[in-house]
mmCIF file of C-alpha atoms and ligand atoms in Angstrom:
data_model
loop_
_atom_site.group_PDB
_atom_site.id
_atom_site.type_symbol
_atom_site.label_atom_id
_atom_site.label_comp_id
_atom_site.label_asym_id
_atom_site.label_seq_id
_atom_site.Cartn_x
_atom_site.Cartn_y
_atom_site.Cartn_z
ATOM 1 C CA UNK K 23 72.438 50.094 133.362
ATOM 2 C CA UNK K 24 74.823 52.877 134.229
ATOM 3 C CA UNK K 25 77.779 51.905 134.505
ATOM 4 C CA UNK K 26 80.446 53.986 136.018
ATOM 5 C CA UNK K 27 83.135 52.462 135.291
ATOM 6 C CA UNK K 28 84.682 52.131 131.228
ATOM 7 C CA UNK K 29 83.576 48.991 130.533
ATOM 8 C CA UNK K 30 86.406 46.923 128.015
ATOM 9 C CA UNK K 31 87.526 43.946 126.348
ATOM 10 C CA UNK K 32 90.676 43.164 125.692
ATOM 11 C CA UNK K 33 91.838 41.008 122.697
ATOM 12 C CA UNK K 34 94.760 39.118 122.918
ATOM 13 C CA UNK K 35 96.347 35.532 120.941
ATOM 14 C CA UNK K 36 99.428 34.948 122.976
ATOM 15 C CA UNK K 37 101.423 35.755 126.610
ATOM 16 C CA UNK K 38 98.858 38.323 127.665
ATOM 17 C CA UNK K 39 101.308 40.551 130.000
ATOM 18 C CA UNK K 40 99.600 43.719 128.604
ATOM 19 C CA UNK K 41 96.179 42.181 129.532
ATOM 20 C CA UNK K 42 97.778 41.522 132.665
ATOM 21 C CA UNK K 43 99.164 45.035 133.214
ATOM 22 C CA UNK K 44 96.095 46.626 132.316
ATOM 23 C CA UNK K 45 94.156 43.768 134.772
ATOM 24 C CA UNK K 46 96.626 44.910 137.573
ATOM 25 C CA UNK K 47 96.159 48.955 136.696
ATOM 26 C CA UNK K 48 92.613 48.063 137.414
ATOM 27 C CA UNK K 49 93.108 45.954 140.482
ATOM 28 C CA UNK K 50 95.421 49.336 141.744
ATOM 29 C CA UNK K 51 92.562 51.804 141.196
ATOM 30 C CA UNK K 52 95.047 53.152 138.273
ATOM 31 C CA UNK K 53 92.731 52.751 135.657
ATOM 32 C CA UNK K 54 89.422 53.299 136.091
ATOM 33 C CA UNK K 55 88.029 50.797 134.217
ATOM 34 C CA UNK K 56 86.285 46.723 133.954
ATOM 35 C CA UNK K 57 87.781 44.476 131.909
ATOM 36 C CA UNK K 58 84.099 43.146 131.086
ATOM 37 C CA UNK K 59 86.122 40.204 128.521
ATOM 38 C CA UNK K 60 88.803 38.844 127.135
ATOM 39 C CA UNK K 61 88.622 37.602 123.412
ATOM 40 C CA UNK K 62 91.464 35.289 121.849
ATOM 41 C CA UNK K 63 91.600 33.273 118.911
ATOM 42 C CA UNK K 64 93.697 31.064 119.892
ATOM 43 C CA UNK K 65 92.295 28.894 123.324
ATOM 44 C CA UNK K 66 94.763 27.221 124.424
ATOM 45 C CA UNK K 67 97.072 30.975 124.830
ATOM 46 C CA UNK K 68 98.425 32.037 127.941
ATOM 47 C CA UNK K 69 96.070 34.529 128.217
ATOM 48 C CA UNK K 70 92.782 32.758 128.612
ATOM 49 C CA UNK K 71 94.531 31.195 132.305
ATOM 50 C CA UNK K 72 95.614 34.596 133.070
ATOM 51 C CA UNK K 73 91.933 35.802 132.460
ATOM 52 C CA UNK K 74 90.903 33.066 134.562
ATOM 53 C CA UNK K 75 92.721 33.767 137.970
ATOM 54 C CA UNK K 76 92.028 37.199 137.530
ATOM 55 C CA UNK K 77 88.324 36.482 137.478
ATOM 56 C CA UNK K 78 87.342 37.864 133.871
ATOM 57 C CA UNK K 79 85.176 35.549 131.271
ATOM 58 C CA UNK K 80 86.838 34.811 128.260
ATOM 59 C CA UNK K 81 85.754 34.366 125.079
ATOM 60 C CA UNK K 82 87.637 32.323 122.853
ATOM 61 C CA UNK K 83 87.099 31.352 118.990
ATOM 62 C CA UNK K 84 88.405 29.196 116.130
ATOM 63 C CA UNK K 85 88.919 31.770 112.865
ATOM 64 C CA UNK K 86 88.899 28.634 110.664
ATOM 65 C CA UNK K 87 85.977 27.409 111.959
ATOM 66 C CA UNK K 88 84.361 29.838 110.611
ATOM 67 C CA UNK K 89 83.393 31.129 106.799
ATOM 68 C CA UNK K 90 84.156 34.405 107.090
ATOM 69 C CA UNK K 91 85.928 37.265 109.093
ATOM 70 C CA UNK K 92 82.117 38.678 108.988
ATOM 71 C CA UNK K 93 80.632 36.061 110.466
ATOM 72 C CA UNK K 94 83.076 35.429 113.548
ATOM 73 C CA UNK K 95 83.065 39.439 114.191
ATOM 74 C CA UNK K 96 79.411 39.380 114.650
ATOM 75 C CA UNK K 97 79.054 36.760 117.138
ATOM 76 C CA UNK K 98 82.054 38.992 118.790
ATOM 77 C CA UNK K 99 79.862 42.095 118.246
ATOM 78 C CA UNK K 100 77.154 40.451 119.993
ATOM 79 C CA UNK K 101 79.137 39.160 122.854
ATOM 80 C CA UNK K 102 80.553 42.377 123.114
ATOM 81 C CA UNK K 103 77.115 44.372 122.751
ATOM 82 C CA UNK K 104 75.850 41.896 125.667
ATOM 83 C CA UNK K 105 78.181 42.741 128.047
ATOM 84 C CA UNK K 106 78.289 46.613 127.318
ATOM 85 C CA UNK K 107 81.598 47.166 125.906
ATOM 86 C CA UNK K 108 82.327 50.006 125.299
ATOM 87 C CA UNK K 109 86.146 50.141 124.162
ATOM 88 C CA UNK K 110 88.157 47.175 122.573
ATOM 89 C CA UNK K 111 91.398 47.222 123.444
ATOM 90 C CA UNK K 112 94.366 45.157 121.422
ATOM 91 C CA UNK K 113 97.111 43.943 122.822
ATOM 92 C CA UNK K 114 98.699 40.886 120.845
ATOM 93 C CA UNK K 115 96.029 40.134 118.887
ATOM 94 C CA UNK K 116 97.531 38.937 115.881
ATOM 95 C CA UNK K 117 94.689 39.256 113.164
ATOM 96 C CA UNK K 118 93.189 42.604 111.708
ATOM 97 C CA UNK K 119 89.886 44.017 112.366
ATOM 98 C CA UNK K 120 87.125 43.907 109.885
ATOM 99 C CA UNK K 121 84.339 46.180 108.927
ATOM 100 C CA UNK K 122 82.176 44.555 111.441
ATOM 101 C CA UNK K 123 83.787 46.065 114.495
ATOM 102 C CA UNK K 124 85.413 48.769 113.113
ATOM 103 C CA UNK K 125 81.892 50.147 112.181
ATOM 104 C CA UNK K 126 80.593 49.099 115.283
ATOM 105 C CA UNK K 127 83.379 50.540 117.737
ATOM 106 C CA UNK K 128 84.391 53.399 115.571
ATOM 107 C CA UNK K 129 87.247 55.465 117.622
ATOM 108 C CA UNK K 130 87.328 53.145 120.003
ATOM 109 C CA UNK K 131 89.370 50.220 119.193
ATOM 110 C CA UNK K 132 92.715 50.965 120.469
ATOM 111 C CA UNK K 133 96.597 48.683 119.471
ATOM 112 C CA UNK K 134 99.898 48.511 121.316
ATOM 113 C CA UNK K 135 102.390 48.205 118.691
ATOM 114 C CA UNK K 136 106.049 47.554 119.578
ATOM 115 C CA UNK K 137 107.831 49.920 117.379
ATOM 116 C CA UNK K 138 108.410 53.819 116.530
ATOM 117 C CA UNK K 139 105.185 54.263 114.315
ATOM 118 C CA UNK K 140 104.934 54.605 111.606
ATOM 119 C CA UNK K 141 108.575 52.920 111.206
ATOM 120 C CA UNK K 142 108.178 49.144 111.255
ATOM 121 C CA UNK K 143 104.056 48.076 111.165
ATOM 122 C CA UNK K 144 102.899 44.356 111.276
ATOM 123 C CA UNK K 145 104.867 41.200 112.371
ATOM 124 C CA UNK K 146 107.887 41.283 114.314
ATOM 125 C CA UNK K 147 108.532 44.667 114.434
ATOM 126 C CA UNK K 148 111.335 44.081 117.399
ATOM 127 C CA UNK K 149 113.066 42.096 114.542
ATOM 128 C CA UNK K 150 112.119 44.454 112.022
ATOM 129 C CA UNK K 151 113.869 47.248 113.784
ATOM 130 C CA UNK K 152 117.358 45.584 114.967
ATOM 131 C CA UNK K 153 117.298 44.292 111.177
ATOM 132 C CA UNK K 154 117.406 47.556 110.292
ATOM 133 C CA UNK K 155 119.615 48.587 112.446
ATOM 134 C CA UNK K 156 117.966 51.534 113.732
ATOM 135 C CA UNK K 157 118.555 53.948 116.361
ATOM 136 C CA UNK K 158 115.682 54.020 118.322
ATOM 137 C CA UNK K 159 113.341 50.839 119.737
ATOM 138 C CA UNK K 160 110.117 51.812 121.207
ATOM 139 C CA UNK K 161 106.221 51.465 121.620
ATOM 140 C CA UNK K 162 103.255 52.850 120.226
ATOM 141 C CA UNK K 163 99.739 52.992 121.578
ATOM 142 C CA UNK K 164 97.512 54.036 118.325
ATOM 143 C CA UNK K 165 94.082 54.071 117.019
ATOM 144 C CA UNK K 166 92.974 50.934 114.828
ATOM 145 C CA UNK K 167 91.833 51.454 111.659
ATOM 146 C CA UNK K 168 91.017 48.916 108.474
ATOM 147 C CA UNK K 169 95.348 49.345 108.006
ATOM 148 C CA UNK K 170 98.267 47.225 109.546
ATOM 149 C CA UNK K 171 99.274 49.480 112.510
ATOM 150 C CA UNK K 172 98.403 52.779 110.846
ATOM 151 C CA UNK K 173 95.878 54.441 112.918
ATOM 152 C CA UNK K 174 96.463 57.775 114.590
ATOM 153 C CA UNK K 175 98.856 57.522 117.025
ATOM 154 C CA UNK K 176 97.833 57.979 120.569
ATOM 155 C CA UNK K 177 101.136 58.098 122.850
ATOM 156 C CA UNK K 178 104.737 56.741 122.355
ATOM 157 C CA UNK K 179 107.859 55.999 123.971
ATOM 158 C CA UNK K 180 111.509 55.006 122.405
ATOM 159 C CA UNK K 181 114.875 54.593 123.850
ATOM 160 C CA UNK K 182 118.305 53.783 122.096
ATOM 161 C CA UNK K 183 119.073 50.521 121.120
ATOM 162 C CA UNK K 184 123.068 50.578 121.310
ATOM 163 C CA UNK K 185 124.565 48.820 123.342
ATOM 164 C CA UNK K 186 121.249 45.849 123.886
ATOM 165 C CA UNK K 187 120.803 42.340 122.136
ATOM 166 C CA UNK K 188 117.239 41.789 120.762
ATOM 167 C CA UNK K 189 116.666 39.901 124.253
ATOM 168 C CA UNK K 190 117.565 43.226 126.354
ATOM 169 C CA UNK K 191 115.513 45.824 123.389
ATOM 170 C CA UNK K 192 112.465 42.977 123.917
ATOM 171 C CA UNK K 193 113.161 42.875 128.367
ATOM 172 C CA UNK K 194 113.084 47.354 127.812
ATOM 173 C CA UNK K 195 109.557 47.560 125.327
ATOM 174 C CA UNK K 196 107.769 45.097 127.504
ATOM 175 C CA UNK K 197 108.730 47.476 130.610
ATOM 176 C CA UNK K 198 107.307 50.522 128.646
ATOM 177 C CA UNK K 199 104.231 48.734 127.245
ATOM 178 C CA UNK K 200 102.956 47.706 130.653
ATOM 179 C CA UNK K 201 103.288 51.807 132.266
ATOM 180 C CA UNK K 202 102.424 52.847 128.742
ATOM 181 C CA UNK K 203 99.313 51.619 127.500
ATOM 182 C CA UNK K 204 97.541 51.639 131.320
ATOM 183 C CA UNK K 205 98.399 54.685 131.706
ATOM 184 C CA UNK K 206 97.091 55.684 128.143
ATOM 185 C CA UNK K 207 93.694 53.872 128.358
ATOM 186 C CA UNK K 208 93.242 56.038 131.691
ATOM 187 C CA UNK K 209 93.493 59.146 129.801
ATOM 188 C CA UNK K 210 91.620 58.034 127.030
ATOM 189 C CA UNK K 211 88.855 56.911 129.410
ATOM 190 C CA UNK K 212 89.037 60.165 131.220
ATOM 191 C CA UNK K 213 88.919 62.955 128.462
HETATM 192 C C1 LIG Q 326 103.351 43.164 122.609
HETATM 193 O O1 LIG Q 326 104.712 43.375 122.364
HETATM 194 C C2 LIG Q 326 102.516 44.099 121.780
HETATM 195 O O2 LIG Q 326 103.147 45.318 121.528
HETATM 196 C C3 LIG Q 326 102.338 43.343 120.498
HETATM 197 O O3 LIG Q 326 102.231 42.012 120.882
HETATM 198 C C4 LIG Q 326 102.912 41.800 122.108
HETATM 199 C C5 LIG Q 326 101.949 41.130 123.036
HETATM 200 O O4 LIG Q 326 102.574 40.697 124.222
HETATM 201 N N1 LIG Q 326 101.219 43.844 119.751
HETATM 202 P P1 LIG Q 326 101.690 40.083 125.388
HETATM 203 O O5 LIG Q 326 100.868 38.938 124.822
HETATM 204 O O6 LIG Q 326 100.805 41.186 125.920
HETATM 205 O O7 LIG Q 326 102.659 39.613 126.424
#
């Protein structure tokens, strides 16, 4: 089949606005791309309704169901190798990537982390960084690799946090993430 559009999946466990963005950067011609899937672990999220009314299959799973991280990444590597995809794309999927598809989609498994990488990796790194007390909030669009959040980084985007509650610095990186990583995946895609 030749497919001329970037055929990709998108991983998510929760809300799913950055599947949504990047749904909607499609829908807009933006980003020149087909979300072929959506793959959550957790079924009942958000994001498996959003999938829904915006007409992509989802895939969902049960980790503990399962023996292994192995064995649930290969029946995702088969779903995935079904369909064509060709770039796996995380965006609140809150469990790390194995062997299995790193191997399998090597460079192209992308993460949109909400923090100044490499300041602040894994959970809650919006709490992490008002904790701290830091200057700067931001996002960061990066490469995965068998690390929490320390890939090569991609693109990023930060702005001060004086002055906003953890509700306003949450409101600002949800803003950037939805321009940012569309607008990232389209160059990716593109080069
Ligand atoms: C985003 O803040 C993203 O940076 C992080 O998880 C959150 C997912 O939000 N990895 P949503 O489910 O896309 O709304």
């Amino acid at each position: 089949m030749n497919h001329k559009l970037t055929r990709i999946a998108v991983f998510a466990s929760g809300n799913g606005s950055n599947f949504q963005a990047i749904a909607d950067a499609v829908q807009a011609g933006e980003l020149q791309a087909e979300v072929a899937l959506v793959v959550t672990d957790k079924p009942q999220a958000v994001v498996v309704e959003r999938a829904k009314k915006a007409g992509v299959e989802s895939f969902s799973f049960i980790p503990s169901e399962f023996d292994s991280k192995q064995l649930y990444e290969q029946m995702i590597k088969e779903k995935l190798e079904e369909l064509e995809v060709e770039w796996v794309v995380l965006a609140g999927y809150m469990r790390l990537i194995g062997p299995v598809l790193l191997e399998a989609f090597e460079n192209r498994i992308v993460n949109i982390h909400p923090s100044v990488l490499p300041a602040f990796p894994g959970k809650d790194a919006i709490g992490q960084t008002m904790a701290a007390g830091a200057e700067n909030a931001g996002v960061t669009v990066h490469f995965v690799d068998a690390g929490m959040d320390t890939g090569k980084i991609i693109s990023q985007e930060s702005f001060p946090v004086a002055g906003r509650d953890r509700a306003a610095v949450e409101q600002k990186i949800h803003e950037i993430e939805h321009q940012l990583y569309p607008a990232t995946l389209q160059q990716l895609f593109s080069r």
